[in-house]
XYZ file of C-alpha atoms in Angstrom:
506
model
C 41.271 -74.835 156.841
C 42.879 -75.454 160.115
C 40.040 -76.596 162.497
C 40.140 -76.851 166.470
C 40.750 -80.778 166.203
C 43.730 -80.203 163.676
C 45.169 -77.523 165.904
C 45.265 -79.909 168.797
C 46.938 -82.467 166.636
C 49.755 -80.142 165.559
C 50.122 -78.985 169.235
C 50.911 -82.791 169.939
C 53.805 -82.738 167.494
C 57.195 -83.015 169.093
C 59.000 -79.454 168.860
C 61.816 -81.038 166.809
C 59.480 -82.580 164.305
C 57.506 -79.360 163.998
C 60.874 -77.331 163.691
C 62.093 -79.776 160.842
C 58.694 -79.273 158.974
C 59.201 -75.524 159.169
C 62.900 -75.761 157.948
C 61.554 -77.667 154.999
C 58.926 -75.088 154.282
C 61.276 -72.110 154.573
C 63.444 -72.353 151.427
C 60.615 -72.536 149.063
C 58.708 -69.407 150.565
C 55.841 -71.807 151.762
C 56.419 -71.096 155.578
C 54.497 -67.752 155.271
C 51.357 -69.279 154.229
C 51.596 -71.886 157.071
C 52.292 -68.787 159.509
C 49.140 -67.036 158.285
C 46.698 -69.998 159.516
C 46.458 -69.045 163.251
C 48.105 -67.124 166.059
C 49.746 -70.158 167.607
C 51.070 -71.391 164.500
C 52.586 -67.947 163.645
C 54.183 -67.723 166.968
C 55.768 -71.188 166.321
C 57.012 -70.046 162.984
C 58.635 -66.800 163.973
C 61.944 -68.155 164.929
C 62.422 -69.710 161.432
C 60.541 -67.098 159.392
C 62.597 -64.200 160.701
C 65.984 -65.979 161.067
C 67.372 -64.114 158.011
C 66.494 -60.767 157.410
C 67.472 -58.016 154.843
C 67.088 -54.317 155.009
C 67.505 -51.955 151.993
C 68.713 -48.677 153.417
C 68.353 -45.440 151.265
C 67.597 -43.474 154.364
C 69.249 -43.243 157.728
C 68.479 -46.227 159.994
C 66.864 -44.097 162.628
C 64.090 -43.272 160.116
C 63.622 -46.871 158.860
C 64.736 -49.979 160.613
C 63.244 -53.478 161.228
C 60.448 -53.682 163.631
C 61.468 -54.581 167.327
C 58.934 -57.395 167.738
C 61.178 -59.533 165.245
C 64.586 -58.689 166.730
C 64.701 -61.619 169.178
C 64.304 -64.131 166.099
C 67.115 -62.646 163.799
C 70.313 -64.661 163.441
C 71.472 -63.414 160.043
C 71.174 -59.689 159.348
C 71.936 -58.112 155.905
C 71.977 -54.305 155.570
C 72.240 -53.070 151.883
C 73.503 -49.638 151.775
C 71.937 -47.145 148.947
C 72.952 -44.008 150.933
C 71.974 -40.719 149.178
C 75.208 -39.297 150.336
C 77.049 -41.827 148.125
C 75.894 -39.799 144.872
C 76.240 -36.415 146.436
C 79.824 -37.118 147.590
C 80.832 -36.828 143.976
C 80.043 -33.156 143.787
C 80.430 -31.841 147.431
C 83.312 -29.304 147.172
C 83.058 -28.717 143.338
C 82.768 -25.068 142.590
C 79.927 -25.499 140.154
C 77.825 -27.346 142.858
C 75.143 -25.335 144.306
C 72.443 -28.099 145.076
C 74.005 -31.268 146.222
C 74.670 -31.622 150.055
C 75.613 -34.369 152.247
C 72.476 -35.363 154.452
C 73.835 -37.783 156.975
C 77.763 -37.646 157.011
C 80.120 -34.896 158.030
C 82.737 -36.028 155.487
C 82.110 -37.251 151.899
C 84.368 -40.284 152.377
C 82.095 -41.482 155.211
C 78.650 -43.041 155.217
C 76.443 -41.571 157.979
C 73.249 -43.828 157.955
C 74.573 -46.231 160.285
C 73.926 -44.286 163.494
C 76.025 -45.990 166.259
C 73.617 -45.577 169.024
C 70.762 -47.326 167.057
C 73.128 -50.180 166.038
C 74.134 -50.767 169.499
C 70.474 -50.749 170.836
C 69.169 -52.809 168.085
C 72.100 -55.370 167.866
C 72.160 -55.982 171.601
C 68.461 -56.799 171.403
C 69.114 -59.439 168.857
C 70.167 -62.329 171.295
C 70.175 -65.014 168.279
C 72.285 -62.845 166.049
C 75.441 -64.466 164.866
C 76.112 -63.075 161.510
C 76.008 -59.245 160.198
C 76.742 -58.456 156.657
C 76.732 -54.977 155.295
C 77.180 -54.361 151.660
C 76.889 -51.421 149.190
C 74.414 -51.404 146.292
C 76.781 -49.280 144.147
C 80.015 -50.533 142.906
C 81.053 -47.491 140.900
C 81.173 -45.036 143.926
C 82.255 -45.899 147.300
C 82.423 -44.396 150.543
C 83.093 -45.972 154.056
C 81.997 -46.966 157.665
C 83.163 -44.666 160.321
C 85.174 -45.871 163.131
C 82.343 -45.405 165.606
C 80.028 -47.644 163.728
C 82.697 -50.282 163.090
C 83.573 -50.120 166.954
C 79.922 -50.379 167.767
C 79.604 -53.575 165.745
C 82.570 -55.274 166.972
C 81.605 -54.741 170.362
C 78.363 -56.890 170.357
C 79.067 -59.763 172.652
C 77.175 -62.484 170.695
C 78.499 -61.633 167.182
C 80.496 -64.305 165.569
C 80.736 -63.320 161.941
C 80.975 -59.809 160.354
C 81.015 -59.513 156.411
C 81.648 -56.024 154.970
C 81.399 -55.770 151.340
C 82.089 -52.922 148.792
C 82.573 -50.218 151.464
C 85.919 -48.665 152.554
C 86.601 -49.512 156.168
C 87.295 -46.001 158.084
C 88.623 -44.256 154.935
C 89.107 -41.242 157.308
C 88.838 -40.356 160.854
C 86.602 -37.538 162.394
C 88.537 -34.964 164.478
C 87.314 -36.375 167.850
C 87.685 -40.166 167.003
C 90.367 -42.375 168.417
C 91.111 -45.793 167.354
C 90.176 -48.030 170.277
C 88.228 -51.146 170.903
C 87.917 -51.846 174.564
C 85.315 -54.696 174.526
C 85.704 -56.768 171.578
C 83.447 -59.523 170.395
C 84.422 -63.212 170.066
C 84.393 -62.911 166.489
C 85.248 -65.953 164.394
C 84.907 -64.692 160.809
C 85.823 -61.220 159.475
C 85.554 -60.582 155.756
C 86.359 -57.423 154.271
C 85.710 -57.432 150.499
C 86.560 -54.943 147.818
C 86.551 -55.081 144.106
C 89.883 -55.714 142.381
C 89.147 -53.291 139.721
C 88.707 -50.272 142.226
C 90.274 -46.921 141.743
C 93.020 -45.274 143.452
C 93.664 -44.741 146.399
C 93.594 -48.385 147.098
C 94.144 -47.922 150.705
C 94.017 -45.211 153.432
C 96.095 -44.669 156.333
C 93.341 -44.714 158.743
C 92.053 -47.968 157.145
C 95.424 -49.601 157.780
C 95.493 -48.466 161.443
C 91.947 -49.487 161.979
C 92.632 -52.958 160.740
C 95.775 -53.168 162.854
C 93.597 -52.368 166.078
C 90.949 -54.851 164.983
C 93.570 -57.656 164.553
C 95.215 -56.892 168.010
C 92.063 -57.374 169.657
C 90.373 -60.254 167.780
C 93.358 -62.347 166.835
C 92.606 -64.984 169.580
C 89.280 -65.803 168.369
C 89.392 -65.276 164.641
C 89.247 -68.586 162.487
C 88.647 -66.955 159.165
C 90.050 -63.767 157.841
C 89.152 -62.449 154.273
C 90.967 -59.258 153.310
C 92.106 -57.031 150.389
C 95.899 -57.267 150.039
C 96.668 -53.399 149.749
C 95.582 -52.307 153.274
C 96.649 -55.315 155.248
C 99.234 -54.519 157.952
C 101.539 -57.249 157.441
C 103.972 -56.036 160.243
C 101.096 -56.512 162.892
C 99.812 -59.759 161.303
C 103.162 -61.380 161.614
C 103.620 -60.259 165.242
C 100.289 -61.895 166.646
C 99.464 -65.283 167.615
C 96.769 -66.916 165.535
C 94.376 -69.899 166.150
C 95.671 -73.397 165.003
C 93.132 -73.647 162.327
C 92.875 -70.282 160.609
C 91.803 -69.263 157.059
C 93.048 -66.118 155.303
C 92.204 -65.355 151.734
C 93.615 -62.104 150.372
C 93.374 -60.460 146.995
C 94.410 -57.131 145.594
C 97.470 -55.742 143.621
C 100.023 -58.304 142.048
C 102.944 -57.532 144.542
C 105.784 -59.770 145.598
C 104.480 -61.238 148.855
C 108.065 -61.713 150.054
C 110.717 -59.336 148.453
C 114.462 -59.813 148.691
C 114.708 -57.043 151.140
C 112.375 -58.726 153.634
C 114.297 -60.829 156.315
C 111.809 -62.526 158.556
C 110.221 -65.959 159.379
C 106.963 -67.028 157.833
C 104.264 -65.335 159.883
C 101.754 -68.547 160.183
C 103.937 -71.478 161.079
C 101.198 -73.850 161.253
C 99.571 -72.922 157.714
C 97.686 -75.686 156.057
C 95.989 -74.034 152.979
C 97.416 -71.423 150.629
C 96.002 -70.076 147.365
C 98.080 -67.556 145.109
C 96.880 -66.361 141.975
C 99.411 -65.272 139.279
C 102.445 -66.661 141.162
C 105.707 -65.159 140.473
C 108.938 -67.298 140.373
C 110.906 -64.409 141.704
C 108.731 -64.336 144.952
C 110.829 -65.303 147.827
C 107.646 -66.545 149.608
C 107.746 -70.174 148.478
C 111.027 -70.928 150.153
C 109.607 -69.741 153.430
C 106.297 -71.731 153.326
C 106.055 -74.099 156.377
C 106.066 -77.964 155.830
C 102.493 -78.173 157.553
C 100.918 -77.124 154.186
C 98.159 -79.698 153.044
C 96.570 -77.632 150.075
C 98.455 -75.562 147.634
C 96.967 -73.619 144.619
C 99.008 -71.765 142.079
C 96.891 -70.545 139.167
C 95.622 -67.570 137.555
C 92.136 -65.996 138.059
C 90.140 -65.863 136.056
C 91.438 -69.183 134.692
C 92.609 -69.036 131.043
C 90.279 -71.860 130.178
C 87.377 -69.419 130.786
C 88.261 -67.113 128.102
C 87.014 -67.297 124.577
C 89.309 -68.016 121.384
C 89.553 -64.122 120.968
C 91.852 -63.818 123.952
C 93.143 -67.244 124.441
C 96.486 -66.572 122.943
C 97.054 -63.246 124.641
C 96.078 -64.833 128.025
C 98.215 -67.741 127.626
C 101.241 -65.570 126.927
C 101.119 -64.450 130.512
C 100.835 -68.009 132.132
C 103.943 -69.653 133.584
C 105.515 -72.622 131.785
C 105.593 -75.954 133.473
C 109.296 -75.453 133.984
C 108.798 -72.261 135.833
C 105.922 -73.943 137.950
C 108.696 -76.670 138.685
C 111.130 -73.972 139.762
C 108.578 -72.580 142.179
C 107.815 -75.862 143.697
C 111.515 -76.747 144.028
C 111.853 -73.860 146.551
C 108.973 -75.244 148.741
C 109.218 -77.872 151.492
C 105.758 -79.680 151.201
C 106.106 -83.136 152.783
C 102.467 -83.245 154.011
C 100.858 -81.930 150.952
C 97.711 -83.555 149.901
C 96.111 -81.403 147.487
C 97.746 -79.290 144.533
C 96.186 -76.990 141.853
C 98.464 -75.742 139.081
C 98.093 -73.797 135.725
C 100.751 -73.730 133.175
C 101.677 -73.893 129.554
C 103.438 -77.135 128.889
C 106.955 -76.789 127.626
C 107.976 -80.619 127.670
C 108.955 -80.464 131.323
C 105.873 -82.167 132.946
C 107.778 -85.522 133.339
C 110.286 -83.705 135.574
C 107.597 -81.779 137.365
C 105.726 -84.955 138.467
C 109.012 -86.817 139.268
C 109.751 -83.904 141.717
C 106.138 -84.084 143.100
C 106.563 -87.676 143.750
C 109.701 -87.218 145.783
C 109.050 -83.982 147.576
C 105.135 -84.520 148.278
C 104.627 -88.259 148.799
C 101.225 -87.783 150.195
C 99.928 -85.996 147.303
C 96.282 -87.530 146.538
C 94.406 -84.984 144.645
C 95.768 -83.137 141.605
C 94.068 -80.363 139.690
C 95.818 -79.266 136.520
C 94.926 -76.865 133.933
C 97.591 -77.303 131.209
C 97.672 -75.475 127.708
C 99.264 -76.165 124.514
C 102.059 -73.949 123.394
C 101.178 -71.463 120.727
C 101.175 -73.148 117.460
C 100.898 -76.876 118.610
C 97.785 -78.571 117.434
C 97.975 -82.079 119.089
C 97.851 -83.361 122.717
C 99.131 -86.518 123.868
C 97.146 -87.918 126.639
C 99.082 -91.164 126.953
C 102.392 -89.267 127.624
C 100.660 -87.160 130.226
C 99.200 -90.068 131.887
C 102.689 -92.046 132.093
C 104.322 -88.994 133.652
C 101.822 -89.251 136.436
C 103.393 -92.628 137.493
C 105.682 -90.589 139.564
C 103.084 -89.658 141.953
C 102.445 -92.988 143.778
C 99.380 -92.106 145.928
C 97.514 -90.045 143.442
C 93.661 -90.997 143.746
C 91.754 -88.048 142.206
C 92.854 -86.073 139.021
C 91.044 -82.911 137.664
C 92.452 -82.249 134.203
C 92.278 -79.738 131.474
C 93.911 -81.227 128.291
C 93.275 -78.168 126.187
C 92.101 -80.360 123.393
C 92.009 -78.000 119.946
C 88.533 -79.529 119.228
C 86.900 -77.969 122.275
C 83.705 -76.275 121.088
C 83.977 -72.419 120.792
C 81.213 -70.137 122.152
C 78.483 -69.400 119.786
C 76.355 -66.060 119.653
C 73.188 -66.828 121.297
C 69.938 -64.857 122.181
C 71.250 -63.990 125.524
C 74.921 -63.682 124.677
C 77.716 -66.022 124.272
C 76.646 -69.871 124.742
C 77.036 -73.366 123.510
C 74.815 -75.678 121.542
C 73.963 -78.703 123.449
C 74.769 -80.941 120.562
C 78.244 -79.531 120.066
C 78.879 -80.313 123.849
C 77.566 -83.786 123.569
C 79.641 -84.509 120.366
C 82.692 -83.004 122.135
C 82.403 -85.445 125.038
C 81.544 -88.475 122.950
C 84.172 -88.077 120.077
C 87.104 -86.288 121.967
C 86.923 -86.613 125.842
C 85.834 -90.293 125.935
C 88.612 -91.446 123.763
C 91.094 -89.254 125.780
C 89.863 -90.829 128.935
C 90.353 -94.369 127.428
C 93.980 -93.369 126.600
C 94.464 -91.924 130.078
C 92.897 -94.795 132.029
C 95.121 -97.379 130.308
C 98.251 -95.495 131.460
C 97.283 -94.103 134.885
C 98.953 -95.110 138.138
C 96.764 -97.881 139.851
C 95.493 -95.879 143.001
C 93.772 -93.338 140.802
C 90.048 -94.106 140.730
C 88.458 -90.630 140.115
C 89.035 -88.587 136.809
C 87.576 -85.279 135.901
C 87.969 -83.644 132.564
C 86.958 -80.002 131.755
C 85.164 -78.572 128.827
C 86.501 -75.216 128.396
C 83.859 -72.478 128.409
C 83.631 -68.622 128.845
C 80.535 -69.021 131.048
C 81.383 -71.532 133.811
C 83.406 -74.522 134.923
C 82.121 -77.708 133.281
C 83.784 -80.722 134.533
C 82.827 -84.285 133.079
C 83.210 -86.963 135.883
C 84.588 -90.364 135.214
C 85.309 -93.389 137.474
C 88.039 -95.811 136.962
C 87.393 -99.380 138.100
C 89.035 -102.556 138.207
C 88.555 -105.365 135.652
C 89.994 -108.798 136.035
C 90.561 -109.287 132.043
C 91.893 -105.919 131.232
C 95.642 -105.018 131.731
C 96.919 -101.652 131.350
C 100.510 -100.774 130.042
C 101.590 -100.600 133.730
C 100.394 -104.062 134.554
C 97.522 -102.870 136.830
C 94.044 -104.469 136.402
C 91.794 -101.417 135.198
C 88.431 -100.851 133.608
C 87.282 -98.026 131.651
C 85.156 -95.024 133.128
C 81.605 -94.465 134.124
C 80.614 -91.194 132.330
C 78.188 -88.818 133.641
C 76.988 -86.162 131.077
C 74.787 -83.538 132.290
C 73.322 -82.712 128.853
C 70.232 -82.858 128.307
C 69.669 -85.176 131.414
C 72.139 -87.217 133.404
C 73.396 -90.426 131.412
C 75.390 -93.085 132.598
C 77.551 -95.163 130.267
C 80.242 -97.824 130.932
C 83.367 -97.985 129.019
C 85.171 -101.419 128.974
C 88.536 -101.831 127.565
C 89.409 -104.637 125.063
C 91.923 -107.189 125.977
C 95.684 -105.919 125.459
C 96.344 -108.570 122.775
C 93.362 -107.280 120.709
C 94.324 -103.573 121.048
């Protein structure tokens, strides 16, 4: 019970200390109980208690919205759309439909629950609001946000992040709408997320035009841009000046980013990080990449290591070979590259691949490789792979999937495919640990961190090793090495030290 004396004690707390207490209580849901003790404490708790709010919208926002007395405390607002017009839109215009009608929208492609006047009034009266997220509950049927609502949101002067998921952005324009954005917000993050498996049409003309207007108005403040590839207006993107530090993930149809017919310079000359899934050797993009790149990823998604034995061979047939990856990298100019992720099927050209990396990217320090055995090959030589890494002189951190044939397959468990704990432990002890011993004896001297993957169909499972120097153990390269410290997360974290024998005793 909170007595008057205790209340005076709480009031004497420094504001920063009391705020830290509330921040610690908030994630576990315990702040609500504290806020119910008295009115003074409740007022102090409001900025933390209501900093993140979520509204499930199955009717128009004019009929149901957050109470005004909490607006001043909201900094992150999520609106989850379950508009009744979403289902009705499937039947509107069908000759056999006599009952389903649109309740809020004038067009079946548009969502009408986000009233622009209400959004403008509410969002402008949330002075702490920095992030707005609008997402759709259903992923089977989609409609989109009209331009009037988009323009209202992007005109809120204190908004910094806008996340828009599983909706179409302006799939059509109403007869009286004009694409203009007179007073844009100083937006730093714009994320537009659509499922890769969505049905056609994968883009709309009004959607492409709306994105072009948004980029022209916001490009000077944007630092992170996440877009589906299909509706991106590349001609507008390439003509604009972007901030020095800028991130743009993009996903969508597997088209060539840079076909032979395109004669232009790279639109982001100061690009530092690039991730491309399912890279194509015929794409001319790689020869246009700027030398400022510090991080590059060329891999498939989902990774072939995630698949079960049923699909493994079919999936690997679509992967690039190590010689094809080498051909791609030979087109690039990457003198400042520090991080590289690759996924390929080994065709005995890894030595040439790493020799090229050591020459073309002398600053390379972190390497993440998912390598796979060719079909029919049942053995893996960790020593041969490690010796090839000597061509990469500054390598310090290696993430590696060796594709060992002894990797445990998934079992049919009560809740779907899974893995027996004892099988995972046995695989680490009898197969990964010996592979690490062989790797560490031949690794280049600067390398200290080693991570080996257990291929699973449910998640990435990396086993981490630390390679340390030892005054009496010499590797084949002459470097002073020790074995690895192993962290095994099953059933509880365990630590075990591996020490190599003297070379004469091996």
